[in-house]
Tab-separated table of C-alpha atoms and ligand atoms in Angstrom:
chain	number	residue	atom	x	y	z
T	1	MET	CA	11.062	-6.419	-5.826
T	2	PRO	CA	10.692	-6.736	-2.050
T	3	GLU	CA	11.946	-9.973	-0.442
T	4	ALA	CA	8.553	-10.811	1.035
T	5	ILE	CA	5.266	-8.964	1.061
T	6	TYR	CA	1.739	-9.289	2.383
T	7	GLN	CA	0.027	-8.215	-0.783
T	8	PHE	CA	-3.434	-6.592	-0.744
T	9	PRO	CA	-6.157	-7.064	-3.362
T	10	GLU	CA	-5.953	-4.999	-6.499
T	11	GLY	CA	-7.909	-1.752	-6.340
T	12	PHE	CA	-7.712	-1.592	-2.544
T	13	LEU	CA	-8.422	1.919	-1.248
T	14	TRP	CA	-5.697	3.393	0.938
T	15	GLY	CA	-6.440	6.613	2.724
T	16	THR	CA	-6.782	8.595	5.870
T	17	ALA	CA	-9.981	9.829	7.484
T	18	THR	CA	-10.864	13.259	8.817
T	19	ALA	CA	-14.025	15.035	9.999
T	20	ALA	CA	-15.165	18.595	9.393
T	21	HIS	CA	-15.202	19.953	12.933
T	22	GLN	CA	-11.880	18.362	13.742
T	23	VAL	CA	-9.909	19.831	10.846
T	24	GLU	CA	-11.737	22.764	9.244
T	25	GLY	CA	-11.509	25.469	11.875
T	26	HIS	CA	-13.944	28.338	12.437
T	27	ASN	CA	-16.997	26.170	12.853
T	28	THR	CA	-19.096	28.445	14.995
T	29	ASN	CA	-22.639	27.365	14.237
T	30	ASN	CA	-22.778	23.813	15.588
T	31	ASN	CA	-23.408	22.112	18.928
T	32	TRP	CA	-19.697	21.507	19.541
T	33	SER	CA	-18.835	25.195	19.271
T	34	ALA	CA	-21.411	25.813	22.021
T	35	TRP	CA	-20.146	22.853	24.073
T	36	GLU	CA	-16.517	23.970	23.900
T	37	VAL	CA	-17.193	27.287	25.598
T	38	GLU	CA	-18.886	25.624	28.590
T	39	PRO	CA	-16.343	25.384	31.400
T	40	GLY	CA	-15.085	21.906	32.213
T	41	ARG	CA	-16.361	20.203	29.076
T	42	ILE	CA	-13.077	19.778	27.184
T	43	ILE	CA	-9.721	18.720	28.612
T	44	ASN	CA	-7.558	21.795	29.342
T	45	GLY	CA	-10.418	24.015	28.165
T	46	ASP	CA	-9.290	23.378	24.584
T	47	LYS	CA	-11.297	24.478	21.579
T	48	ALA	CA	-11.279	23.324	17.979
T	49	GLY	CA	-10.512	26.941	17.016
T	50	LEU	CA	-8.607	27.131	13.770
T	51	ALA	CA	-8.104	23.336	13.917
T	52	CYS	CA	-5.975	22.313	10.908
T	53	ASP	CA	-7.145	25.372	8.989
T	54	TRP	CA	-8.718	23.376	6.184
T	55	TRP	CA	-11.449	25.906	5.610
T	56	ASN	CA	-8.836	28.498	4.641
T	57	GLY	CA	-7.312	26.086	2.169
T	58	ARG	CA	-4.802	24.034	4.156
T	59	TRP	CA	-6.705	20.864	3.185
T	60	GLU	CA	-4.554	21.028	0.105
T	61	VAL	CA	-1.306	20.831	2.067
T	62	ASP	CA	-2.417	17.704	3.926
T	63	LEU	CA	-3.984	15.986	0.947
T	64	GLN	CA	-0.945	16.728	-1.219
T	65	ASN	CA	1.131	14.988	1.436
T	66	ALA	CA	-1.339	12.106	1.434
T	67	ALA	CA	-1.249	11.727	-2.348
T	68	ARG	CA	2.524	12.048	-2.511
T	69	ASP	CA	2.689	9.224	0.005
T	70	GLY	CA	0.787	6.864	-2.236
T	71	GLN	CA	-2.703	7.205	-0.780
T	72	ASN	CA	-5.456	6.852	-3.360
T	73	ALA	CA	-8.510	7.825	-1.300
T	74	HIS	CA	-9.629	10.204	1.417
T	75	ARG	CA	-12.588	10.158	3.776
T	76	PHE	CA	-13.855	13.518	5.043
T	77	SER	CA	-17.145	14.972	6.222
T	78	VAL	CA	-19.435	17.757	5.093
T	79	GLU	CA	-20.480	20.030	7.946
T	80	TRP	CA	-24.279	20.224	8.133
T	81	SER	CA	-24.259	23.622	9.877
T	82	ARG	CA	-22.256	25.184	7.060
T	83	VAL	CA	-24.483	23.983	4.253
T	84	MET	CA	-27.740	24.519	6.167
T	85	PRO	CA	-27.038	27.391	8.574
T	86	ALA	CA	-30.758	27.728	9.360
T	87	PRO	CA	-33.754	25.435	8.768
T	88	ASP	CA	-34.844	27.466	5.767
T	89	ARG	CA	-31.475	28.508	4.322
T	90	TRP	CA	-28.757	27.015	2.172
T	91	ASP	CA	-25.268	28.401	1.953
T	92	GLU	CA	-24.238	27.769	-1.622
T	93	SER	CA	-20.771	29.171	-1.011
T	94	ALA	CA	-20.120	26.379	1.514
T	95	LEU	CA	-21.130	23.834	-1.103
T	96	ASP	CA	-18.773	25.542	-3.557
T	97	GLN	CA	-15.943	25.183	-1.073
T	98	TYR	CA	-16.599	21.445	-0.714
T	99	ARG	CA	-16.801	21.174	-4.498
T	100	THR	CA	-13.368	22.762	-4.756
T	101	MET	CA	-12.052	20.207	-2.282
T	102	LEU	CA	-13.640	17.325	-4.176
T	103	LYS	CA	-12.152	18.501	-7.453
T	104	GLY	CA	-8.807	18.894	-5.697
T	105	MET	CA	-8.990	15.327	-4.443
T	106	ARG	CA	-9.732	14.063	-7.888
T	107	ARG	CA	-6.764	16.023	-9.252
T	108	LEU	CA	-4.571	14.402	-6.604
T	109	GLY	CA	-5.865	10.945	-7.466
T	110	LEU	CA	-7.790	10.527	-4.213
T	111	THR	CA	-11.156	8.755	-4.352
T	112	PRO	CA	-13.440	10.659	-1.987
T	113	VAL	CA	-15.556	8.985	0.681
T	114	VAL	CA	-17.996	11.484	2.121
T	115	THR	CA	-19.506	11.351	5.600
T	116	LEU	CA	-22.761	13.250	5.964
T	117	HIS	CA	-22.852	13.403	9.747
T	118	HIS	CA	-19.748	13.210	11.892
T	119	PHE	CA	-20.935	14.004	15.434
T	120	THR	CA	-21.846	17.672	14.907
T	121	ASP	CA	-25.341	19.143	14.599
T	122	PRO	CA	-26.242	22.680	13.560
T	123	LEU	CA	-26.972	24.910	16.549
T	124	TRP	CA	-30.599	25.251	15.487
T	125	ILE	CA	-30.947	21.444	15.560
T	126	TYR	CA	-29.253	21.349	18.964
T	127	GLU	CA	-31.633	23.992	20.269
T	128	MET	CA	-34.659	21.991	19.206
T	129	GLY	CA	-33.431	18.919	21.107
T	130	GLY	CA	-30.964	17.336	18.677
T	131	TRP	CA	-31.553	13.669	17.888
T	132	GLU	CA	-34.132	13.350	20.649
T	133	ASN	CA	-36.476	15.354	18.432
T	134	GLU	CA	-38.435	13.384	15.808
T	135	GLN	CA	-38.074	16.255	13.336
T	136	THR	CA	-34.293	15.906	13.214
T	137	PRO	CA	-34.220	12.916	10.819
T	138	ILE	CA	-36.518	14.873	8.499
T	139	TYR	CA	-34.194	17.874	8.434
T	140	PHE	CA	-31.211	15.585	8.051
T	141	LYS	CA	-32.795	14.004	4.987
T	142	LYS	CA	-33.259	17.474	3.458
T	143	PHE	CA	-29.584	18.214	3.996
T	144	VAL	CA	-28.538	14.852	2.564
T	145	ARG	CA	-30.645	15.385	-0.558
T	146	LYS	CA	-29.000	18.754	-1.117
T	147	VAL	CA	-25.460	17.423	-0.731
T	148	VAL	CA	-25.956	14.262	-2.771
T	149	THR	CA	-27.648	16.191	-5.574
T	150	ALA	CA	-24.719	18.601	-5.619
T	151	PHE	CA	-21.966	15.971	-5.579
T	152	LYS	CA	-23.405	12.864	-7.183
T	153	ASP	CA	-20.979	13.166	-10.083
T	154	GLU	CA	-17.968	13.373	-7.789
T	155	VAL	CA	-18.776	10.870	-5.051
T	156	LYS	CA	-19.888	7.289	-5.081
T	157	LEU	CA	-19.136	6.142	-1.539
T	158	TRP	CA	-21.243	7.739	1.187
T	159	VAL	CA	-21.211	7.347	4.953
T	160	THR	CA	-24.548	8.497	6.361
T	161	LEU	CA	-23.698	8.654	10.081
T	162	ASN	CA	-20.375	8.308	11.839
T	163	GLU	CA	-20.519	5.909	14.785
T	164	PRO	CA	-24.162	6.415	15.731
T	165	ASN	CA	-23.710	3.734	18.405
T	166	GLY	CA	-20.771	5.639	19.920
T	167	LEU	CA	-22.593	8.955	19.597
T	168	VAL	CA	-25.550	7.699	21.631
T	169	VAL	CA	-23.330	6.417	24.432
T	170	ASN	CA	-21.133	9.525	24.549
T	171	SER	CA	-24.014	12.001	24.371
T	172	TYR	CA	-26.625	10.297	26.524
T	173	ILE	CA	-24.942	7.713	28.776
T	174	SER	CA	-21.409	8.808	29.652
T	175	GLY	CA	-22.172	12.456	28.950
T	176	GLY	CA	-18.836	13.532	27.452
T	177	PHE	CA	-20.476	14.808	24.253
T	178	PRO	CA	-23.258	17.393	24.030
T	179	PRO	CA	-25.899	17.455	25.447
T	180	GLY	CA	-24.017	15.682	28.239
T	181	LYS	CA	-26.930	13.595	29.511
T	182	LYS	CA	-26.898	10.390	31.518
T	183	ASP	CA	-30.326	9.133	30.682
T	184	PHE	CA	-31.192	5.757	29.133
T	185	LYS	CA	-34.598	6.915	27.959
T	186	ALA	CA	-33.141	9.919	26.127
T	187	ALA	CA	-30.472	7.607	24.706
T	188	PHE	CA	-33.118	5.317	23.310
T	189	ARG	CA	-35.084	8.196	21.771
T	190	ALA	CA	-31.913	9.478	20.090
T	191	LEU	CA	-30.959	6.011	18.917
T	192	LYS	CA	-34.327	5.496	17.279
T	193	ASN	CA	-34.139	8.855	15.522
T	194	LEU	CA	-30.595	8.126	14.364
T	195	VAL	CA	-31.842	4.850	12.869
T	196	ARG	CA	-34.631	6.795	11.150
T	197	GLY	CA	-32.152	9.448	10.007
T	198	HIS	CA	-29.790	6.868	8.584
T	199	ALA	CA	-32.581	5.047	6.767
T	200	ALA	CA	-33.960	8.300	5.335
T	201	ALA	CA	-30.487	9.283	4.146
T	202	TYR	CA	-29.824	5.847	2.680
T	203	HIS	CA	-33.022	5.887	0.620
T	204	ALA	CA	-32.536	9.519	-0.428
T	205	ILE	CA	-29.023	8.744	-1.662
T	206	HIS	CA	-30.293	5.856	-3.783
T	207	GLU	CA	-33.198	7.853	-5.213
T	208	ILE	CA	-30.778	10.504	-6.420
T	209	GLN	CA	-27.892	8.226	-7.318
T	210	PRO	CA	-28.948	4.620	-7.918
T	211	ASP	CA	-25.392	3.282	-8.213
T	212	ALA	CA	-24.183	4.894	-4.979
T	213	MET	CA	-22.761	2.818	-2.135
T	214	ALA	CA	-24.040	3.921	1.242
T	215	SER	CA	-23.723	2.760	4.807
T	216	TYR	CA	-23.197	4.082	8.319
T	217	ALA	CA	-19.782	3.732	10.046
T	218	LEU	CA	-19.830	1.429	13.015
T	219	TYR	CA	-17.801	1.925	16.183
T	220	TYR	CA	-16.616	-1.609	16.887
T	221	ARG	CA	-15.010	-2.361	20.219
T	222	GLY	CA	-13.341	-5.742	20.650
T	223	PHE	CA	-14.663	-7.679	23.649
T	224	PHE	CA	-13.038	-10.820	25.013
T	225	PRO	CA	-14.208	-12.667	28.149
T	226	LYS	CA	-11.695	-12.421	30.962
T	227	SER	CA	-12.072	-16.083	31.712
T	228	ASN	CA	-12.868	-18.521	28.933
T	229	TRP	CA	-14.665	-20.906	31.255
T	230	SER	CA	-16.796	-18.442	33.237
T	231	PRO	CA	-20.416	-18.391	31.971
T	232	LEU	CA	-20.934	-15.052	33.723
T	233	ASP	CA	-17.995	-13.457	31.898
T	234	ALA	CA	-19.380	-14.888	28.668
T	235	LEU	CA	-22.750	-13.323	29.450
T	236	ALA	CA	-21.163	-9.975	30.296
T	237	THR	CA	-19.198	-10.047	27.030
T	238	ARG	CA	-22.325	-10.905	25.059
T	239	SER	CA	-24.214	-8.074	26.705
T	240	LEU	CA	-21.560	-5.533	25.676
T	241	MET	CA	-21.482	-6.936	22.147
T	242	GLY	CA	-25.243	-6.409	21.957
T	243	ASN	CA	-25.437	-2.996	23.584
T	244	VAL	CA	-22.306	-1.413	22.117
T	245	ASN	CA	-21.463	-3.066	18.796
T	246	GLU	CA	-24.801	-4.406	17.621
T	247	VAL	CA	-27.249	-1.841	18.849
T	248	PHE	CA	-27.334	-0.082	15.476
T	249	SER	CA	-26.559	-2.985	13.190
T	250	ASN	CA	-29.500	-5.009	14.553
T	251	ALA	CA	-31.844	-2.248	13.508
T	252	ILE	CA	-30.400	-2.338	9.997
T	253	LYS	CA	-30.698	-6.119	9.907
T	254	ASP	CA	-34.331	-6.484	10.936
T	255	GLY	CA	-35.650	-3.076	11.972
T	256	GLN	CA	-35.565	-3.895	15.698
T	257	VAL	CA	-34.273	-1.001	17.775
T	258	LYS	CA	-33.398	-2.318	21.212
T	259	PHE	CA	-31.378	-0.668	23.926
T	260	ALA	CA	-31.256	-1.503	27.633
T	261	LEU	CA	-34.938	-2.276	28.376
T	262	PHE	CA	-36.419	-0.289	25.491
T	263	LYS	CA	-37.665	-1.605	22.159
T	264	ASP	CA	-39.184	-0.313	18.936
T	265	PHE	CA	-39.371	-1.063	15.228
T	266	VAL	CA	-38.221	1.015	12.225
T	267	ARG	CA	-39.333	-0.734	9.073
T	268	GLU	CA	-37.546	1.511	6.582
T	269	ALA	CA	-34.172	0.701	8.148
T	270	VAL	CA	-34.249	-2.968	7.141
T	271	GLY	CA	-31.386	-3.722	4.758
T	272	SER	CA	-30.249	-0.098	4.434
T	273	GLN	CA	-26.578	-0.936	3.990
T	274	ASP	CA	-24.503	-1.553	0.844
T	275	TYR	CA	-21.203	-2.210	2.599
T	276	VAL	CA	-19.893	-2.572	6.135
T	277	ALA	CA	-17.780	0.271	7.535
T	278	ILE	CA	-15.796	-0.739	10.589
T	279	GLN	CA	-14.026	1.689	12.914
T	280	TYR	CA	-11.819	-0.347	15.173
T	281	TYR	CA	-9.381	1.072	17.706
T	282	SER	CA	-9.115	-1.197	20.722
T	283	SER	CA	-10.474	-4.058	22.827
T	284	ASP	CA	-11.309	-4.938	26.421
T	285	LEU	CA	-11.219	-8.005	28.585
T	286	VAL	CA	-14.664	-8.288	30.108
T	287	SER	CA	-15.758	-9.757	33.404
T	288	PHE	CA	-19.080	-9.861	35.234
T	289	THR	CA	-19.544	-7.766	38.365
T	290	PRO	CA	-22.705	-7.303	40.440
T	291	PHE	CA	-21.438	-3.839	41.476
T	292	ASN	CA	-21.569	-1.912	38.236
T	293	PRO	CA	-25.188	-1.615	37.014
T	294	GLY	CA	-24.336	1.629	35.137
T	295	GLU	CA	-22.121	-0.441	32.849
T	296	LEU	CA	-24.559	-3.316	32.531
T	297	PHE	CA	-22.841	-5.334	35.312
T	298	THR	CA	-19.564	-5.526	33.448
T	299	ARG	CA	-16.010	-4.562	34.237
T	300	ARG	CA	-13.539	-3.909	31.453
T	301	ARG	CA	-9.805	-3.665	31.410
T	302	SER	CA	-7.010	-3.717	28.848
T	303	PRO	CA	-5.821	-7.196	27.980
T	304	PRO	CA	-2.678	-7.951	29.978
T	305	GLY	CA	0.473	-7.513	27.962
T	306	ALA	CA	-1.139	-5.147	25.476
T	307	GLU	CA	0.842	-1.979	25.016
T	308	VAL	CA	-1.231	1.061	25.950
T	309	SER	CA	-1.130	4.452	24.218
T	310	GLU	CA	0.345	7.510	25.913
T	311	THR	CA	-2.954	8.808	27.298
T	312	GLY	CA	-4.110	5.316	28.230
T	313	PHE	CA	-6.907	5.599	25.673
T	314	ILE	CA	-6.037	2.731	23.379
T	315	ALA	CA	-4.595	-0.709	24.049
T	316	ASN	CA	-2.857	-2.266	21.083
T	317	VAL	CA	-4.968	-5.389	20.452
T	318	PRO	CA	-4.690	-6.445	16.793
T	319	ASP	CA	-6.772	-9.573	17.511
T	320	GLY	CA	-9.687	-7.251	18.041
T	321	MET	CA	-9.404	-6.280	14.378
T	322	THR	CA	-9.798	-9.940	13.472
T	323	GLN	CA	-12.798	-10.218	15.777
T	324	ALA	CA	-14.336	-7.126	14.144
T	325	LEU	CA	-13.801	-8.474	10.632
T	326	LYS	CA	-15.193	-11.901	11.477
T	327	TRP	CA	-18.232	-10.158	12.870
T	328	ALA	CA	-18.515	-7.917	9.797
T	329	ARG	CA	-18.355	-10.875	7.462
T	330	GLN	CA	-21.804	-12.130	8.462
T	331	PHE	CA	-23.367	-9.416	6.269
T	332	ARG	CA	-21.740	-10.768	3.059
T	333	LYS	CA	-21.016	-7.243	1.857
T	334	PRO	CA	-17.852	-5.344	0.947
T	335	ILE	CA	-15.938	-4.266	4.046
T	336	TYR	CA	-14.046	-1.027	4.576
T	337	ILE	CA	-12.054	-0.038	7.629
T	338	THR	CA	-13.142	3.583	7.763
T	339	GLU	CA	-11.083	4.369	10.900
T	340	ASN	CA	-8.244	2.817	12.885
T	341	GLY	CA	-5.440	4.581	14.695
T	342	VAL	CA	-3.803	5.487	17.968
T	343	ASP	CA	-2.991	8.593	20.019
T	344	ASP	CA	0.774	8.807	20.072
T	345	SER	CA	2.505	12.198	19.874
T	346	LYS	CA	5.957	10.612	20.023
T	347	ASP	CA	5.087	7.986	17.432
T	348	THR	CA	6.623	5.167	19.437
T	349	LEU	CA	3.639	2.797	19.254
T	350	ARG	CA	1.927	3.855	16.020
T	351	PRO	CA	4.258	2.122	13.520
T	352	SER	CA	3.806	-1.277	15.185
T	353	TYR	CA	0.100	-0.605	15.669
T	354	ILE	CA	-0.320	0.103	11.951
T	355	ALA	CA	1.734	-2.868	10.810
T	356	GLN	CA	0.011	-5.316	13.146
T	357	HIS	CA	-3.532	-4.137	12.413
T	358	LEU	CA	-2.983	-4.124	8.679
T	359	HIS	CA	-1.537	-7.604	8.931
T	360	LYS	CA	-4.916	-8.714	10.350
T	361	VAL	CA	-6.726	-6.937	7.525
T	362	TRP	CA	-4.467	-8.740	5.042
T	363	GLN	CA	-5.254	-12.076	6.714
T	364	ALA	CA	-8.983	-11.427	6.322
T	365	ALA	CA	-8.525	-10.506	2.652
T	366	ASN	CA	-6.684	-13.780	2.164
T	367	PHE	CA	-9.533	-15.705	3.713
T	368	ASN	CA	-11.631	-14.207	0.962
T	369	TYR	CA	-13.348	-11.528	3.037
T	370	GLN	CA	-14.433	-8.693	0.747
T	371	MET	CA	-11.814	-6.250	2.049
T	372	LYS	CA	-12.012	-3.051	-0.016
T	373	GLY	CA	-10.147	-0.322	1.804
T	374	TYR	CA	-8.477	1.079	4.885
T	375	PHE	CA	-8.560	4.653	6.197
T	376	HIS	CA	-6.123	5.551	8.927
T	377	TRP	CA	-7.221	8.011	11.590
T	378	SER	CA	-5.708	10.409	10.822
T	379	GLN	CA	-3.579	12.277	8.289
T	380	VAL	CA	-2.631	15.046	10.704
T	381	ASP	CA	-3.238	15.722	14.427
T	382	ASN	CA	-6.673	17.225	14.923
T	383	PHE	CA	-9.207	18.257	17.552
T	384	GLU	CA	-10.179	15.126	19.468
T	385	TRP	CA	-13.611	16.054	20.840
T	386	GLU	CA	-13.845	16.082	24.653
T	387	ARG	CA	-10.127	15.171	24.746
T	388	GLY	CA	-9.299	18.356	22.875
T	389	TRP	CA	-5.718	18.626	21.657
T	390	SER	CA	-4.393	16.319	24.390
T	391	GLN	CA	-4.386	13.395	21.964
T	392	ARG	CA	-2.399	13.260	18.745
T	393	PHE	CA	-3.598	10.789	16.128
T	394	GLY	CA	-1.775	12.121	13.055
T	395	LEU	CA	0.637	10.459	10.699
T	396	TRP	CA	1.843	14.051	10.739
T	397	GLY	CA	2.105	16.193	13.849
T	398	LEU	CA	0.532	19.646	13.993
T	399	ASN	CA	1.737	22.740	15.793
T	400	THR	CA	-1.547	24.566	16.400
T	401	GLN	CA	0.222	27.901	16.970
T	402	THR	CA	2.119	27.941	13.687
T	403	GLN	CA	0.102	25.395	11.652
T	404	GLN	CA	3.380	23.699	10.894
T	405	ARG	CA	3.152	19.997	10.020
T	406	THR	CA	5.853	17.545	11.070
T	407	ARG	CA	6.238	14.189	9.430
T	408	ARG	CA	6.279	11.177	11.748
T	409	ARG	CA	7.966	7.816	11.136
T	410	SER	CA	4.483	6.306	10.739
T	411	ALA	CA	3.959	8.429	7.645
T	412	ASP	CA	6.973	6.698	6.084
T	413	LEU	CA	5.664	3.266	6.979
T	414	TYR	CA	2.162	3.984	5.738
T	415	ALA	CA	3.531	5.498	2.527
T	416	ALA	CA	5.537	2.355	1.819
T	417	ILE	CA	2.453	0.209	2.421
T	418	CYS	CA	0.205	2.337	0.205
T	419	LYS	CA	2.762	2.507	-2.607
T	420	GLU	CA	3.432	-1.237	-2.594
T	421	ASN	CA	-0.218	-2.125	-1.944
T	422	GLY	CA	1.173	-4.407	0.712
T	423	ILE	CA	3.242	-4.743	3.856
T	424	SER	CA	6.754	-5.564	2.757
T	425	LEU	CA	9.484	-7.078	4.860
T	426	GLU	CA	11.673	-4.121	3.941
T	427	ALA	CA	9.137	-1.552	5.137
T	428	VAL	CA	8.608	-3.330	8.448
T	429	ARG	CA	12.333	-3.800	8.958
T	430	GLN	CA	12.928	-0.128	8.306
T	431	PHE	CA	9.938	1.577	9.910
T	432	ALA	CA	8.450	-0.866	12.430
T	433	PRO	CA	11.393	-3.032	13.513
T	434	GLU	CA	9.691	-3.554	16.910
T	435	VAL	CA	7.265	-6.033	15.320
T	436	PHE	CA	9.518	-7.462	12.638
T	437	GLU	CA	9.735	-10.872	14.335
T	438	ILE	CA	5.945	-11.003	14.760
T	439	LEU	CA	5.202	-10.279	11.121
T	440	PHE	CA	8.194	-11.928	9.503
T	441	PRO	CA	9.441	-14.590	11.927
T	442	SER	CA	12.855	-15.790	10.926
F	11	LIG	C1	-13.543	8.095	16.511
F	11	LIG	C2	-14.152	9.306	15.837
F	11	LIG	C3	-13.133	10.224	15.217
F	11	LIG	C4	-11.876	10.378	16.039
F	11	LIG	C5	-11.375	9.058	16.579
F	11	LIG	C6	-10.166	9.138	17.491
F	11	LIG	O1	-14.444	7.545	17.412
F	11	LIG	O2	-15.036	8.892	14.838
F	11	LIG	O3	-13.767	11.438	14.938
F	11	LIG	O4	-12.017	11.348	16.987
F	11	LIG	O5	-12.405	8.389	17.263
F	11	LIG	O6	-10.470	9.654	18.754
């Protein structure tokens, strides 16, 4: 028996999350494969390439490690361009490959959570204008029907779209994702079609599998006003909450799609959510500035004192997790953390990051929030989109030349947590001593 433990609810799902393009390798028929060969798009000219070689079978290596380390679930995505290589063609062999993986997960005792869209579109969808085109949600629904029909006996938890709010910003405002636009009108068109696509997928899933649980996964950024007594900072914070965190969830609440100065209504989206999926990584301190209209007159910076990850991408702000969960609670639905993690090749910050964030999740569970699971991003280093291989998010490191995996200290910590279904004093003392006094003050 451990001396002291923050115990999680029974049946809690413990896993890691991955996405097809980031781990499979040899994805050559989607928009990212086209984007990666354009000069200057990806840091260091990196490409996903062989990635973690999952498509050749190395999924088994990583998921065996996951299961051995006490995980009982895994979230991964099905690549649309593999299953539907052309508008009028299915590739049954791709479905067979995913079926093999699903059966493998079951054998390993991992409950699968399946994402149906994780940032990538088939090339043929990209060429017809991607999510700006009104036909895209219709094609997406076709794909979803095919996948859900094939796997309804294996999968109960579905994620329709991964971070549609983040996707819109990255693809159409900041331009780091394909098609690399900086255009509010295009962003709004894509947002509306993503809402339609999600709703179509949600209803299709329930027609085929009435007891399924479906939702989209929300990118939640923590926002705190720089000054607690400045009404302008409060306004700036509110504006970011609305335009970043709530832009998609509002549409699911009442059908209103609003972004910048644009507005529309999608009736079929109302209530299309069975649980809340939160992806929380970091937070900003927000202040008002008249000089930054491109960012809605806001300036953001890392909260002072917060440790920042090695590429400066993530500030360690566990309070943001609490903010996210308080926000999520308004829906009165089960809550899953479908992503949370940090880029840290040397694994100096990750153990404390994990312990501190999970401590906040535990607190929420003990205030009777319906906390149902946590998926760390990620099991093994993988291709990080426009940041290529420059960021390392794995519990295990990956040598892309040799495909060799190297266990990090964080894997030990996370294994202890998963196995004990809780954060024990012993585990923190051993694997995250940096935050021992924070979690277990003497
Ligand atoms: C998320 C995304 C993941 C992963 C992660 C870390 O926004 O859903 O695919 O890349 O960020 O960068």
